[in-house]
Structure formats: C-alpha cells, structure tokens
Amino acid sequence: MKAWQFTGTNKPLEFNEVAEPHAGPGQVVVAVKAAGVCHSDVTALDDPGWMPLFPVLPRTMGHENAGVITEVGPGMDHWKVGDRVGLSPVMGDGDALGYGVWDGGFGPYLLATDDNLVRLPDEVSFELGAMATDAGLTAYHAIMAVGGAKAGMKVGVIGLGGLGYIGARVAALSGAEVYGAEINPETRALADEIGLTAVADSIEAFKDKNLELIVDYAGFGTTTSAAIETLTEFGTVVQVGMGRLESTINTYPLIINQLSLKGSKSGTKQDLEALYELMKSGQLNPPMNIITQAEIAEAIDKLRAGGVVGRFIAVYE
C-alpha cells in the first residue's frame, strides 16, 4: 500500500510503498476511512524541535483517524471485523499514532490497541469521527477538563480553526459566555454559528470583559502573552496550540493577578465518547474540506500558507 511518510525536518512528505500491517496480540487492523490533516503536521515537518518524537524513520504520519476494523488479533475478541471506530491518538506506551513506533492514517491501514479504540456511533460520519479524535479531543479536553468551562463562565478562545472552533462551540453549548480571537476574517464570520458573544482579531480586545479562562489554540507566542495580559484576577490560561514552541510573557500580570498557566494535550477516551454524543445530537458540526489521500501533501502546504477555513479530511474509498 502507499503511505505519506515523514523522513526528517524540512523534507517534504514522501509517498512510499509500505507493507500492509497485520494484527498481533492485543492489536487490530483498521481500514482508515477518514484521516484529518493537522497544523501540528506542518510544525513537525518544519521544526527540528519535534525530531525526538520520531525515533524511527521513516514514519507514516496521520494522528486523526476513523475507520473500520478489518482484522482482530489474539486477545481482542471484544472487537470484531466491521466495527466502526474512532482512534484516540494516544497509545498506551506514551507514543501517538503517526509518531514514535506507530504508523498513522496517512496510509490506508493502521494498527490500533484497546488504549486508543473508541466505538464510533452509526449516526456520526467517518469524517466527523476522525476530526473528533484530535481536533475535537484536544479541544474538548483543554476547555472542559483542564479549563473547567461551565455555564455562566466568561471564556476566551484564541484561534477558531480546527481546534478552536470545536472548543468554543463546546463551551458555548455548556452555557459559557464565549469571546473569540481570530485573525482570519472568513473564520471570524463563523461567530454566530459557533455561538460566540463577540469576536475580534486579538483577545486583548476583551480586556474589559473580565475573562476567567482563556484557551490558546493558536500558540504563536504573542497569543500566549496576550492571554496573560487579558485575564481577570485568578484567571487561567490553558495553552494548547504549538504554532511556536516558545513565548515571551510579561510576568507582572501573572504575579499581581495570581494567574494560572496550564498546558494541555490530547485527552481521554471518555472525552472522545462525550464528543461523539454531542456530534450525534447534530449540535456540533465543524466545517471540513474533503480531500483524497493523494492531496494530503498539498493540504499541508495550504495549512503552512495559512488562511484555511475548516479541517482538511482525507477520505479513503
């Protein structure tokens, strides 16, 4: 089979012929039906700081997947061929799909274990199911589990792309008063669809709103700094985005306002199950751009250039 593989920093993905996987003990093979393309794929390709996540090269990328089980290994009889599944990126050994020793969904088949398999309801499409496994899972965990968004809370969301759209929408559905920051005017136009109270190009526009929680889904350094400058006393910044791997911040408001700065990545299988329930209800339906496997590298180039509205989802026949 053919798969898009990472071979090193500042090198384009290679579309290589690779062996089709077979299930060993505690494993299943999943035929990938949909695979999301994430901005972190861009960063992994461009930033040498990500190289420790790739101890073995080449590695088939793609950490946002949904599909159908086609082979069941020993000890996995509670799964069966034909089961629809979403795949949490986090594996039990601390690696993630598409990194470490686990190939991801930029190829048509992959191995999975109980650590990352979640049943995908019939009412949820493979495309939405794939998006939920990273963009959804990471967004939900950051704003709900780590940030503690709830009804009546004043919440800021920086970046309304793949993750931020979902995070802001989930917070709005929970009853929070949500303010969004987004530099892309086309994405800002989705404010009513998301359920935002207001939207601007910088979170600092809402310094007078007494925001108690700000989740930075962009992570470009200046966004983290702006969140710290904007929060009300005893507020919390949750850092998710990895557009840059460093930030210069003003420690004065951090100290004087007794702020908390937390990091968040991925989420739990329980978070993913909760997302699938929201998606079943029809209340969470983020924008998508459907592509083919052959167009994955092109999609990464478009993400690198910026201005993309909605998640790129590669669909397999």
PDB file of C-alpha atoms in Angstrom:
ATOM      1  CA  MET A   1       0.000   0.000   0.000  1.00  0.00           C
ATOM      2  CA  LYS A   2       1.054   3.640  -0.421  1.00  0.00           C
ATOM      3  CA  ALA A   3       1.550   5.989   2.538  1.00  0.00           C
ATOM      4  CA  TRP A   4       2.764   9.537   3.179  1.00  0.00           C
ATOM      5  CA  GLN A   5       5.875   9.297   5.362  1.00  0.00           C
ATOM      6  CA  PHE A   6       7.982  11.715   7.406  1.00  0.00           C
ATOM      7  CA  THR A   7      11.715  11.327   6.727  1.00  0.00           C
ATOM      8  CA  GLY A   8      13.191  14.347   8.544  1.00  0.00           C
ATOM      9  CA  THR A   9      12.895  18.061   9.295  1.00  0.00           C
ATOM     10  CA  ASN A  10      12.500  20.403   6.323  1.00  0.00           C
ATOM     11  CA  LYS A  11      11.917  17.488   3.975  1.00  0.00           C
ATOM     12  CA  PRO A  12       8.634  17.018   2.118  1.00  0.00           C
ATOM     13  CA  LEU A  13       6.492  14.004   2.913  1.00  0.00           C
ATOM     14  CA  GLU A  14       7.355  11.000   0.733  1.00  0.00           C
ATOM     15  CA  PHE A  15       4.619   8.884  -0.853  1.00  0.00           C
ATOM     16  CA  ASN A  16       6.182   5.471  -0.310  1.00  0.00           C
ATOM     17  CA  GLU A  17       5.235   1.856  -0.867  1.00  0.00           C
ATOM     18  CA  VAL A  18       4.938   0.220   2.584  1.00  0.00           C
ATOM     19  CA  ALA A  19       3.892  -3.180   3.906  1.00  0.00           C
ATOM     20  CA  GLU A  20       0.259  -3.656   4.889  1.00  0.00           C
ATOM     21  CA  PRO A  21       0.005  -4.247   8.673  1.00  0.00           C
ATOM     22  CA  HIS A  22      -1.277  -7.435  10.327  1.00  0.00           C
ATOM     23  CA  ALA A  23      -2.699  -7.694  13.837  1.00  0.00           C
ATOM     24  CA  GLY A  24      -0.514  -9.164  16.585  1.00  0.00           C
ATOM     25  CA  PRO A  25      -1.611  -9.926  20.162  1.00  0.00           C
ATOM     26  CA  GLY A  26      -3.659  -7.063  21.613  1.00  0.00           C
ATOM     27  CA  GLN A  27      -3.968  -5.353  18.252  1.00  0.00           C
ATOM     28  CA  VAL A  28      -6.494  -4.825  15.476  1.00  0.00           C
ATOM     29  CA  VAL A  29      -6.052  -3.590  11.925  1.00  0.00           C
ATOM     30  CA  VAL A  30      -8.231  -0.630  10.969  1.00  0.00           C
ATOM     31  CA  ALA A  31      -9.050   0.307   7.399  1.00  0.00           C
ATOM     32  CA  VAL A  32      -8.824   4.093   7.510  1.00  0.00           C
ATOM     33  CA  LYS A  33     -11.957   5.724   6.121  1.00  0.00           C
ATOM     34  CA  ALA A  34     -11.067   9.312   7.058  1.00  0.00           C
ATOM     35  CA  ALA A  35      -7.861  11.000   8.243  1.00  0.00           C
ATOM     36  CA  GLY A  36      -7.535  14.599   9.385  1.00  0.00           C
ATOM     37  CA  VAL A  37      -4.630  16.859   8.446  1.00  0.00           C
ATOM     38  CA  CYS A  38      -3.492  18.968  11.391  1.00  0.00           C
ATOM     39  CA  HIS A  39      -1.384  22.121  11.678  1.00  0.00           C
ATOM     40  CA  SER A  40       0.896  20.154  14.007  1.00  0.00           C
ATOM     41  CA  ASP A  41       1.783  18.058  10.942  1.00  0.00           C
ATOM     42  CA  VAL A  42       3.171  21.267   9.415  1.00  0.00           C
ATOM     43  CA  THR A  43       5.120  22.082  12.569  1.00  0.00           C
ATOM     44  CA  ALA A  44       6.519  18.553  12.802  1.00  0.00           C
ATOM     45  CA  LEU A  45       7.830  18.866   9.256  1.00  0.00           C
ATOM     46  CA  ASP A  46       9.303  22.340   9.769  1.00  0.00           C
ATOM     47  CA  ASP A  47      10.569  22.478  13.365  1.00  0.00           C
ATOM     48  CA  PRO A  48      13.610  20.396  14.412  1.00  0.00           C
ATOM     49  CA  GLY A  49      12.324  20.518  17.995  1.00  0.00           C
ATOM     50  CA  TRP A  50       9.873  17.791  17.028  1.00  0.00           C
ATOM     51  CA  MET A  51      12.523  15.272  15.976  1.00  0.00           C
ATOM     52  CA  PRO A  52      12.609  13.443  19.366  1.00  0.00           C
ATOM     53  CA  LEU A  53       9.049  12.309  18.597  1.00  0.00           C
ATOM     54  CA  PHE A  54      10.363  10.374  15.601  1.00  0.00           C
ATOM     55  CA  PRO A  55      12.941   7.891  16.941  1.00  0.00           C
ATOM     56  CA  VAL A  56      12.440   5.604  13.931  1.00  0.00           C
ATOM     57  CA  LEU A  57      12.285   6.889  10.358  1.00  0.00           C
ATOM     58  CA  PRO A  58      10.542   6.846   8.025  1.00  0.00           C
ATOM     59  CA  ARG A  59       7.208   7.087   9.856  1.00  0.00           C
ATOM     60  CA  THR A  60       3.733   7.223   8.299  1.00  0.00           C
ATOM     61  CA  MET A  61       2.073  10.345   9.698  1.00  0.00           C
ATOM     62  CA  GLY A  62      -1.609  10.965  10.428  1.00  0.00           C
ATOM     63  CA  HIS A  63      -2.847  11.073  14.030  1.00  0.00           C
ATOM     64  CA  GLU A  64      -6.547  11.906  13.453  1.00  0.00           C
ATOM     65  CA  ASN A  65      -8.402   8.846  12.160  1.00  0.00           C
ATOM     66  CA  ALA A  66     -11.609   6.861  11.956  1.00  0.00           C
ATOM     67  CA  GLY A  67     -12.360   3.643  10.129  1.00  0.00           C
ATOM     68  CA  VAL A  68     -13.500   0.029  10.198  1.00  0.00           C
ATOM     69  CA  ILE A  69     -11.800  -2.948  11.833  1.00  0.00           C
ATOM     70  CA  THR A  70     -10.650  -5.477   9.228  1.00  0.00           C
ATOM     71  CA  GLU A  71      -8.544  -7.888  11.313  1.00  0.00           C
ATOM     72  CA  VAL A  72      -8.620  -8.853  15.004  1.00  0.00           C
ATOM     73  CA  GLY A  73      -5.543 -10.181  16.795  1.00  0.00           C
ATOM     74  CA  PRO A  74      -5.323 -12.602  19.758  1.00  0.00           C
ATOM     75  CA  GLY A  75      -6.866 -11.249  22.952  1.00  0.00           C
ATOM     76  CA  MET A  76      -9.091  -8.752  21.131  1.00  0.00           C
ATOM     77  CA  ASP A  77     -12.263 -10.842  20.825  1.00  0.00           C
ATOM     78  CA  HIS A  78     -14.355  -7.990  22.273  1.00  0.00           C
ATOM     79  CA  TRP A  79     -13.866  -6.312  18.875  1.00  0.00           C
ATOM     80  CA  LYS A  80     -14.997  -7.759  15.562  1.00  0.00           C
ATOM     81  CA  VAL A  81     -14.411  -7.222  11.881  1.00  0.00           C
ATOM     82  CA  GLY A  82     -16.732  -4.497  10.659  1.00  0.00           C
ATOM     83  CA  ASP A  83     -16.805  -2.446  13.884  1.00  0.00           C
ATOM     84  CA  ARG A  84     -16.781   1.324  13.246  1.00  0.00           C
ATOM     85  CA  VAL A  85     -14.142   3.043  15.372  1.00  0.00           C
ATOM     86  CA  GLY A  86     -12.520   6.362  16.099  1.00  0.00           C
ATOM     87  CA  LEU A  87      -8.892   6.275  17.181  1.00  0.00           C
ATOM     88  CA  SER A  88      -7.621   8.408  20.023  1.00  0.00           C
ATOM     89  CA  PRO A  89      -4.054   9.388  19.021  1.00  0.00           C
ATOM     90  CA  VAL A  90      -2.581   8.443  22.399  1.00  0.00           C
ATOM     91  CA  MET A  91      -1.174   4.914  22.654  1.00  0.00           C
ATOM     92  CA  GLY A  92      -0.531   3.052  25.906  1.00  0.00           C
ATOM     93  CA  ASP A  93       3.251   3.279  25.652  1.00  0.00           C
ATOM     94  CA  GLY A  94       3.174   7.077  25.586  1.00  0.00           C
ATOM     95  CA  ASP A  95       3.597   7.320  21.833  1.00  0.00           C
ATOM     96  CA  ALA A  96       0.919   8.565  19.469  1.00  0.00           C
ATOM     97  CA  LEU A  97      -0.365   7.383  16.122  1.00  0.00           C
ATOM     98  CA  GLY A  98       1.829   8.828  13.418  1.00  0.00           C
ATOM     99  CA  TYR A  99       4.768   9.297  15.802  1.00  0.00           C
ATOM    100  CA  GLY A 100       7.132   7.102  17.817  1.00  0.00           C
ATOM    101  CA  VAL A 101       6.745   3.495  16.695  1.00  0.00           C
ATOM    102  CA  TRP A 102       3.123   3.712  15.488  1.00  0.00           C
ATOM    103  CA  ASP A 103       2.219   4.445  11.872  1.00  0.00           C
ATOM    104  CA  GLY A 104      -0.755   6.747  11.350  1.00  0.00           C
ATOM    105  CA  GLY A 105      -3.603   7.247   8.944  1.00  0.00           C
ATOM    106  CA  PHE A 106      -1.805   8.820   6.002  1.00  0.00           C
ATOM    107  CA  GLY A 107      -1.782   5.218   4.788  1.00  0.00           C
ATOM    108  CA  PRO A 108      -4.959   3.172   4.178  1.00  0.00           C
ATOM    109  CA  TYR A 109      -4.460   0.688   7.050  1.00  0.00           C
ATOM    110  CA  LEU A 110      -3.041   1.030  10.580  1.00  0.00           C
ATOM    111  CA  LEU A 111      -2.632  -0.919  13.807  1.00  0.00           C
ATOM    112  CA  ALA A 112      -4.591   0.031  16.939  1.00  0.00           C
ATOM    113  CA  THR A 113      -4.990  -1.245  20.503  1.00  0.00           C
ATOM    114  CA  ASP A 114      -7.542  -1.010  23.305  1.00  0.00           C
ATOM    115  CA  ASP A 115      -5.695   2.077  24.522  1.00  0.00           C
ATOM    116  CA  ASN A 116      -6.958   4.156  21.627  1.00  0.00           C
ATOM    117  CA  LEU A 117     -10.035   2.431  20.185  1.00  0.00           C
ATOM    118  CA  VAL A 118     -13.430   4.097  20.715  1.00  0.00           C
ATOM    119  CA  ARG A 119     -16.673   2.873  19.170  1.00  0.00           C
ATOM    120  CA  LEU A 120     -17.985   5.284  16.541  1.00  0.00           C
ATOM    121  CA  PRO A 121     -21.794   5.623  16.610  1.00  0.00           C
ATOM    122  CA  ASP A 122     -23.601   4.910  13.349  1.00  0.00           C
ATOM    123  CA  GLU A 123     -25.043   8.439  13.450  1.00  0.00           C
ATOM    124  CA  VAL A 124     -21.567  10.029  13.271  1.00  0.00           C
ATOM    125  CA  SER A 125     -19.808  10.107   9.890  1.00  0.00           C
ATOM    126  CA  PHE A 126     -16.259   8.842   9.499  1.00  0.00           C
ATOM    127  CA  GLU A 127     -15.233  12.396   8.594  1.00  0.00           C
ATOM    128  CA  LEU A 128     -16.583  13.849  11.848  1.00  0.00           C
ATOM    129  CA  GLY A 129     -15.359  10.802  13.725  1.00  0.00           C
ATOM    130  CA  ALA A 130     -11.808  11.412  12.506  1.00  0.00           C
ATOM    131  CA  MET A 131     -11.890  15.135  13.269  1.00  0.00           C
ATOM    132  CA  ALA A 132     -13.032  14.391  16.815  1.00  0.00           C
ATOM    133  CA  THR A 133     -10.035  12.178  17.581  1.00  0.00           C
ATOM    134  CA  ASP A 134      -7.541  15.043  17.688  1.00  0.00           C
ATOM    135  CA  ALA A 135      -9.008  18.437  16.858  1.00  0.00           C
ATOM    136  CA  GLY A 136     -12.091  17.512  18.853  1.00  0.00           C
ATOM    137  CA  LEU A 137     -10.438  15.532  21.622  1.00  0.00           C
ATOM    138  CA  THR A 138      -7.695  18.086  22.243  1.00  0.00           C
ATOM    139  CA  ALA A 139     -10.120  20.998  22.095  1.00  0.00           C
ATOM    140  CA  TYR A 140     -12.678  19.402  24.413  1.00  0.00           C
ATOM    141  CA  HIS A 141     -10.144  18.253  26.998  1.00  0.00           C
ATOM    142  CA  ALA A 142      -8.454  21.657  27.179  1.00  0.00           C
ATOM    143  CA  ILE A 143     -11.553  23.772  27.631  1.00  0.00           C
ATOM    144  CA  MET A 144     -13.729  21.378  29.661  1.00  0.00           C
ATOM    145  CA  ALA A 145     -11.450  19.030  31.629  1.00  0.00           C
ATOM    146  CA  VAL A 146      -8.435  21.320  32.165  1.00  0.00           C
ATOM    147  CA  GLY A 147     -10.067  24.736  31.885  1.00  0.00           C
ATOM    148  CA  GLY A 148     -13.306  23.820  33.642  1.00  0.00           C
ATOM    149  CA  ALA A 149     -15.613  25.819  31.350  1.00  0.00           C
ATOM    150  CA  LYS A 150     -19.192  25.849  32.638  1.00  0.00           C
ATOM    151  CA  ALA A 151     -22.460  27.737  32.445  1.00  0.00           C
ATOM    152  CA  GLY A 152     -22.074  31.422  33.245  1.00  0.00           C
ATOM    153  CA  MET A 153     -18.265  31.479  32.982  1.00  0.00           C
ATOM    154  CA  LYS A 154     -16.638  34.144  30.810  1.00  0.00           C
ATOM    155  CA  VAL A 155     -14.301  32.302  28.436  1.00  0.00           C
ATOM    156  CA  GLY A 156     -11.883  33.459  25.760  1.00  0.00           C
ATOM    157  CA  VAL A 157     -10.793  31.286  22.842  1.00  0.00           C
ATOM    158  CA  ILE A 158      -7.749  32.203  20.743  1.00  0.00           C
ATOM    159  CA  GLY A 159      -7.802  30.689  17.254  1.00  0.00           C
ATOM    160  CA  LEU A 160     -11.092  29.487  15.778  1.00  0.00           C
ATOM    161  CA  GLY A 161      -9.634  26.960  13.339  1.00  0.00           C
ATOM    162  CA  GLY A 162      -9.974  23.185  13.618  1.00  0.00           C
ATOM    163  CA  LEU A 163      -9.445  23.014  17.397  1.00  0.00           C
ATOM    164  CA  GLY A 164     -10.687  26.438  18.417  1.00  0.00           C
ATOM    165  CA  TYR A 165     -13.991  26.141  16.566  1.00  0.00           C
ATOM    166  CA  ILE A 166     -14.759  22.955  18.480  1.00  0.00           C
ATOM    167  CA  GLY A 167     -13.520  24.275  21.826  1.00  0.00           C
ATOM    168  CA  ALA A 168     -15.522  27.481  21.523  1.00  0.00           C
ATOM    169  CA  ARG A 169     -18.636  25.628  20.355  1.00  0.00           C
ATOM    170  CA  VAL A 170     -18.449  23.093  23.190  1.00  0.00           C
ATOM    171  CA  ALA A 171     -18.036  25.904  25.740  1.00  0.00           C
ATOM    172  CA  ALA A 172     -20.985  27.780  24.248  1.00  0.00           C
ATOM    173  CA  LEU A 173     -23.127  24.631  24.372  1.00  0.00           C
ATOM    174  CA  SER A 174     -22.204  24.292  28.059  1.00  0.00           C
ATOM    175  CA  GLY A 175     -23.676  27.746  28.716  1.00  0.00           C
ATOM    176  CA  ALA A 176     -20.449  29.739  28.950  1.00  0.00           C
ATOM    177  CA  GLU A 177     -20.172  33.312  27.615  1.00  0.00           C
ATOM    178  CA  VAL A 178     -17.542  32.869  24.911  1.00  0.00           C
ATOM    179  CA  TYR A 179     -15.331  35.506  23.275  1.00  0.00           C
ATOM    180  CA  GLY A 180     -13.228  34.539  20.262  1.00  0.00           C
ATOM    181  CA  ALA A 181      -9.968  35.869  18.789  1.00  0.00           C
ATOM    182  CA  GLU A 182      -9.138  35.040  15.178  1.00  0.00           C
ATOM    183  CA  ILE A 183      -7.033  36.815  12.545  1.00  0.00           C
ATOM    184  CA  ASN A 184      -8.767  35.229   9.536  1.00  0.00           C
ATOM    185  CA  PRO A 185     -11.861  37.309   8.632  1.00  0.00           C
ATOM    186  CA  GLU A 186     -13.503  34.328   6.918  1.00  0.00           C
ATOM    187  CA  THR A 187     -13.249  32.337  10.143  1.00  0.00           C
ATOM    188  CA  ARG A 188     -14.464  35.292  12.241  1.00  0.00           C
ATOM    189  CA  ALA A 189     -17.607  35.184  10.107  1.00  0.00           C
ATOM    190  CA  LEU A 190     -18.482  31.850  11.800  1.00  0.00           C
ATOM    191  CA  ALA A 191     -19.063  33.609  15.156  1.00  0.00           C
ATOM    192  CA  ASP A 192     -22.850  33.196  15.137  1.00  0.00           C
ATOM    193  CA  GLU A 193     -22.601  29.568  14.023  1.00  0.00           C
ATOM    194  CA  ILE A 194     -20.228  28.859  16.925  1.00  0.00           C
ATOM    195  CA  GLY A 195     -22.343  30.782  19.420  1.00  0.00           C
ATOM    196  CA  LEU A 196     -19.819  33.479  20.349  1.00  0.00           C
ATOM    197  CA  THR A 197     -20.804  36.539  22.347  1.00  0.00           C
ATOM    198  CA  ALA A 198     -18.242  38.579  20.386  1.00  0.00           C
ATOM    199  CA  VAL A 199     -15.203  38.095  18.159  1.00  0.00           C
ATOM    200  CA  ALA A 200     -12.113  40.214  17.375  1.00  0.00           C
ATOM    201  CA  ASP A 201      -8.685  39.774  15.800  1.00  0.00           C
ATOM    202  CA  SER A 202      -6.980  39.793  19.229  1.00  0.00           C
ATOM    203  CA  ILE A 203      -8.098  38.535  22.626  1.00  0.00           C
ATOM    204  CA  GLU A 204      -6.827  41.819  24.095  1.00  0.00           C
ATOM    205  CA  ALA A 205      -9.940  43.475  22.658  1.00  0.00           C
ATOM    206  CA  PHE A 206     -11.787  41.884  25.580  1.00  0.00           C
ATOM    207  CA  LYS A 207      -9.666  43.195  28.478  1.00  0.00           C
ATOM    208  CA  ASP A 208     -12.774  44.823  29.931  1.00  0.00           C
ATOM    209  CA  LYS A 209     -14.834  41.596  29.920  1.00  0.00           C
ATOM    210  CA  ASN A 210     -13.204  40.002  32.998  1.00  0.00           C
ATOM    211  CA  LEU A 211     -12.434  36.724  31.252  1.00  0.00           C
ATOM    212  CA  GLU A 212     -11.902  33.937  33.776  1.00  0.00           C
ATOM    213  CA  LEU A 213     -10.494  31.381  31.333  1.00  0.00           C
ATOM    214  CA  ILE A 214      -8.612  31.765  28.056  1.00  0.00           C
ATOM    215  CA  VAL A 215      -7.667  28.761  25.949  1.00  0.00           C
ATOM    216  CA  ASP A 216      -4.955  29.447  23.369  1.00  0.00           C
ATOM    217  CA  TYR A 217      -5.464  27.063  20.476  1.00  0.00           C
ATOM    218  CA  ALA A 218      -3.068  29.024  18.231  1.00  0.00           C
ATOM    219  CA  GLY A 219       0.126  29.091  20.268  1.00  0.00           C
ATOM    220  CA  PHE A 220       2.160  31.620  18.327  1.00  0.00           C
ATOM    221  CA  GLY A 221       3.948  33.082  21.334  1.00  0.00           C
ATOM    222  CA  THR A 222       2.330  36.503  21.096  1.00  0.00           C
ATOM    223  CA  THR A 223      -1.067  34.845  21.617  1.00  0.00           C
ATOM    224  CA  THR A 224       0.045  33.345  24.930  1.00  0.00           C
ATOM    225  CA  SER A 225       1.373  36.746  26.012  1.00  0.00           C
ATOM    226  CA  ALA A 226      -1.902  38.429  25.026  1.00  0.00           C
ATOM    227  CA  ALA A 227      -3.907  35.910  27.047  1.00  0.00           C
ATOM    228  CA  ILE A 228      -1.895  36.688  30.186  1.00  0.00           C
ATOM    229  CA  GLU A 229      -2.392  40.425  29.637  1.00  0.00           C
ATOM    230  CA  THR A 230      -6.165  39.975  29.242  1.00  0.00           C
ATOM    231  CA  LEU A 231      -7.246  37.632  32.059  1.00  0.00           C
ATOM    232  CA  THR A 232      -9.085  38.820  35.140  1.00  0.00           C
ATOM    233  CA  GLU A 233      -7.727  38.162  38.646  1.00  0.00           C
ATOM    234  CA  PHE A 234      -7.292  34.473  39.496  1.00  0.00           C
ATOM    235  CA  GLY A 235      -7.894  33.589  35.836  1.00  0.00           C
ATOM    236  CA  THR A 236      -6.442  30.638  33.956  1.00  0.00           C
ATOM    237  CA  VAL A 237      -4.659  30.321  30.617  1.00  0.00           C
ATOM    238  CA  VAL A 238      -4.708  26.863  29.056  1.00  0.00           C
ATOM    239  CA  GLN A 239      -2.013  26.502  26.398  1.00  0.00           C
ATOM    240  CA  VAL A 240      -2.771  24.058  23.595  1.00  0.00           C
ATOM    241  CA  GLY A 241      -1.530  25.498  20.303  1.00  0.00           C
ATOM    242  CA  MET A 242       2.028  24.803  19.193  1.00  0.00           C
ATOM    243  CA  GLY A 243       2.410  27.248  16.324  1.00  0.00           C
ATOM    244  CA  ARG A 244       5.658  28.256  18.041  1.00  0.00           C
ATOM    245  CA  LEU A 245       7.430  26.337  20.774  1.00  0.00           C
ATOM    246  CA  GLU A 246       8.334  29.391  22.862  1.00  0.00           C
ATOM    247  CA  SER A 247       6.798  32.622  24.115  1.00  0.00           C
ATOM    248  CA  THR A 248       7.981  35.787  25.870  1.00  0.00           C
ATOM    249  CA  ILE A 249       5.495  36.779  28.553  1.00  0.00           C
ATOM    250  CA  ASN A 250       5.084  39.646  30.998  1.00  0.00           C
ATOM    251  CA  THR A 251       5.311  38.122  34.480  1.00  0.00           C
ATOM    252  CA  TYR A 252       3.840  41.222  36.181  1.00  0.00           C
ATOM    253  CA  PRO A 253       0.173  40.368  35.478  1.00  0.00           C
ATOM    254  CA  LEU A 254       0.936  36.697  36.097  1.00  0.00           C
ATOM    255  CA  ILE A 255       2.065  37.575  39.632  1.00  0.00           C
ATOM    256  CA  ILE A 256      -0.153  40.541  40.505  1.00  0.00           C
ATOM    257  CA  ASN A 257      -3.356  38.907  39.231  1.00  0.00           C
ATOM    258  CA  GLN A 258      -2.340  35.485  40.632  1.00  0.00           C
ATOM    259  CA  LEU A 259      -2.964  33.772  37.314  1.00  0.00           C
ATOM    260  CA  SER A 260      -2.595  30.098  36.467  1.00  0.00           C
ATOM    261  CA  LEU A 261      -0.868  28.886  33.295  1.00  0.00           C
ATOM    262  CA  LYS A 262      -1.584  25.277  32.344  1.00  0.00           C
ATOM    263  CA  GLY A 263      -0.618  23.076  29.443  1.00  0.00           C
ATOM    264  CA  SER A 264      -2.957  20.592  27.796  1.00  0.00           C
ATOM    265  CA  LYS A 265      -2.550  17.965  25.097  1.00  0.00           C
ATOM    266  CA  SER A 266      -4.877  15.366  23.652  1.00  0.00           C
ATOM    267  CA  GLY A 267      -7.476  13.905  26.029  1.00  0.00           C
ATOM    268  CA  THR A 268      -9.082  10.706  27.246  1.00  0.00           C
ATOM    269  CA  LYS A 269     -11.283   8.105  25.632  1.00  0.00           C
ATOM    270  CA  GLN A 270     -14.075   9.403  27.873  1.00  0.00           C
ATOM    271  CA  ASP A 271     -13.643  12.866  26.337  1.00  0.00           C
ATOM    272  CA  LEU A 272     -13.936  11.338  22.875  1.00  0.00           C
ATOM    273  CA  GLU A 273     -17.094   9.432  23.816  1.00  0.00           C
ATOM    274  CA  ALA A 274     -18.627  12.680  25.122  1.00  0.00           C
ATOM    275  CA  LEU A 275     -17.759  14.397  21.836  1.00  0.00           C
ATOM    276  CA  TYR A 276     -19.388  11.645  19.810  1.00  0.00           C
ATOM    277  CA  GLU A 277     -22.578  12.135  21.861  1.00  0.00           C
ATOM    278  CA  LEU A 278     -22.546  15.860  21.010  1.00  0.00           C
ATOM    279  CA  MET A 279     -21.982  15.040  17.346  1.00  0.00           C
ATOM    280  CA  LYS A 280     -24.862  12.526  17.398  1.00  0.00           C
ATOM    281  CA  SER A 281     -27.141  15.347  18.557  1.00  0.00           C
ATOM    282  CA  GLY A 282     -26.272  17.450  15.499  1.00  0.00           C
ATOM    283  CA  GLN A 283     -25.217  20.408  17.665  1.00  0.00           C
ATOM    284  CA  LEU A 284     -21.519  20.062  16.836  1.00  0.00           C
ATOM    285  CA  ASN A 285     -20.790  20.026  13.120  1.00  0.00           C
ATOM    286  CA  PRO A 286     -17.499  21.855  12.394  1.00  0.00           C
ATOM    287  CA  PRO A 287     -16.551  22.896   8.844  1.00  0.00           C
ATOM    288  CA  MET A 288     -14.490  20.438   6.785  1.00  0.00           C
ATOM    289  CA  ASN A 289     -12.642  20.351   3.487  1.00  0.00           C
ATOM    290  CA  ILE A 290     -12.841  16.863   1.972  1.00  0.00           C
ATOM    291  CA  ILE A 291      -9.753  15.706   0.054  1.00  0.00           C
ATOM    292  CA  THR A 292      -8.244  12.451  -1.207  1.00  0.00           C
ATOM    293  CA  GLN A 293      -5.172  10.668   0.147  1.00  0.00           C
ATOM    294  CA  ALA A 294      -3.214  11.913  -2.871  1.00  0.00           C
ATOM    295  CA  GLU A 295      -3.916  15.525  -1.812  1.00  0.00           C
ATOM    296  CA  ILE A 296      -2.557  15.251   1.761  1.00  0.00           C
ATOM    297  CA  ALA A 297       0.830  16.835   0.994  1.00  0.00           C
ATOM    298  CA  GLU A 298      -0.888  19.671  -0.864  1.00  0.00           C
ATOM    299  CA  ALA A 299      -3.193  20.228   2.123  1.00  0.00           C
ATOM    300  CA  ILE A 300      -0.156  20.527   4.403  1.00  0.00           C
ATOM    301  CA  ASP A 301       1.277  23.201   2.083  1.00  0.00           C
ATOM    302  CA  LYS A 302      -2.026  25.101   2.253  1.00  0.00           C
ATOM    303  CA  LEU A 303      -2.023  24.937   6.055  1.00  0.00           C
ATOM    304  CA  ARG A 304       1.534  26.232   6.061  1.00  0.00           C
ATOM    305  CA  ALA A 305       0.478  29.200   3.909  1.00  0.00           C
ATOM    306  CA  GLY A 306      -2.422  29.979   6.265  1.00  0.00           C
ATOM    307  CA  GLY A 307      -5.951  31.247   5.705  1.00  0.00           C
ATOM    308  CA  VAL A 308      -7.625  27.824   5.617  1.00  0.00           C
ATOM    309  CA  VAL A 309     -11.171  27.668   6.979  1.00  0.00           C
ATOM    310  CA  GLY A 310     -12.180  24.251   8.329  1.00  0.00           C
ATOM    311  CA  ARG A 311     -10.321  20.981   8.785  1.00  0.00           C
ATOM    312  CA  PHE A 312      -8.803  19.063   5.859  1.00  0.00           C
ATOM    313  CA  ILE A 313     -10.129  15.482   5.991  1.00  0.00           C
ATOM    314  CA  ALA A 314      -8.715  12.874   3.603  1.00  0.00           C
ATOM    315  CA  VAL A 315     -11.334  10.283   2.682  1.00  0.00           C
ATOM    316  CA  TYR A 316     -10.442   6.757   1.555  1.00  0.00           C
ATOM    317  CA  GLU A 317     -12.693   4.705  -0.713  1.00  0.00           C
TER     318      GLU A 317
END
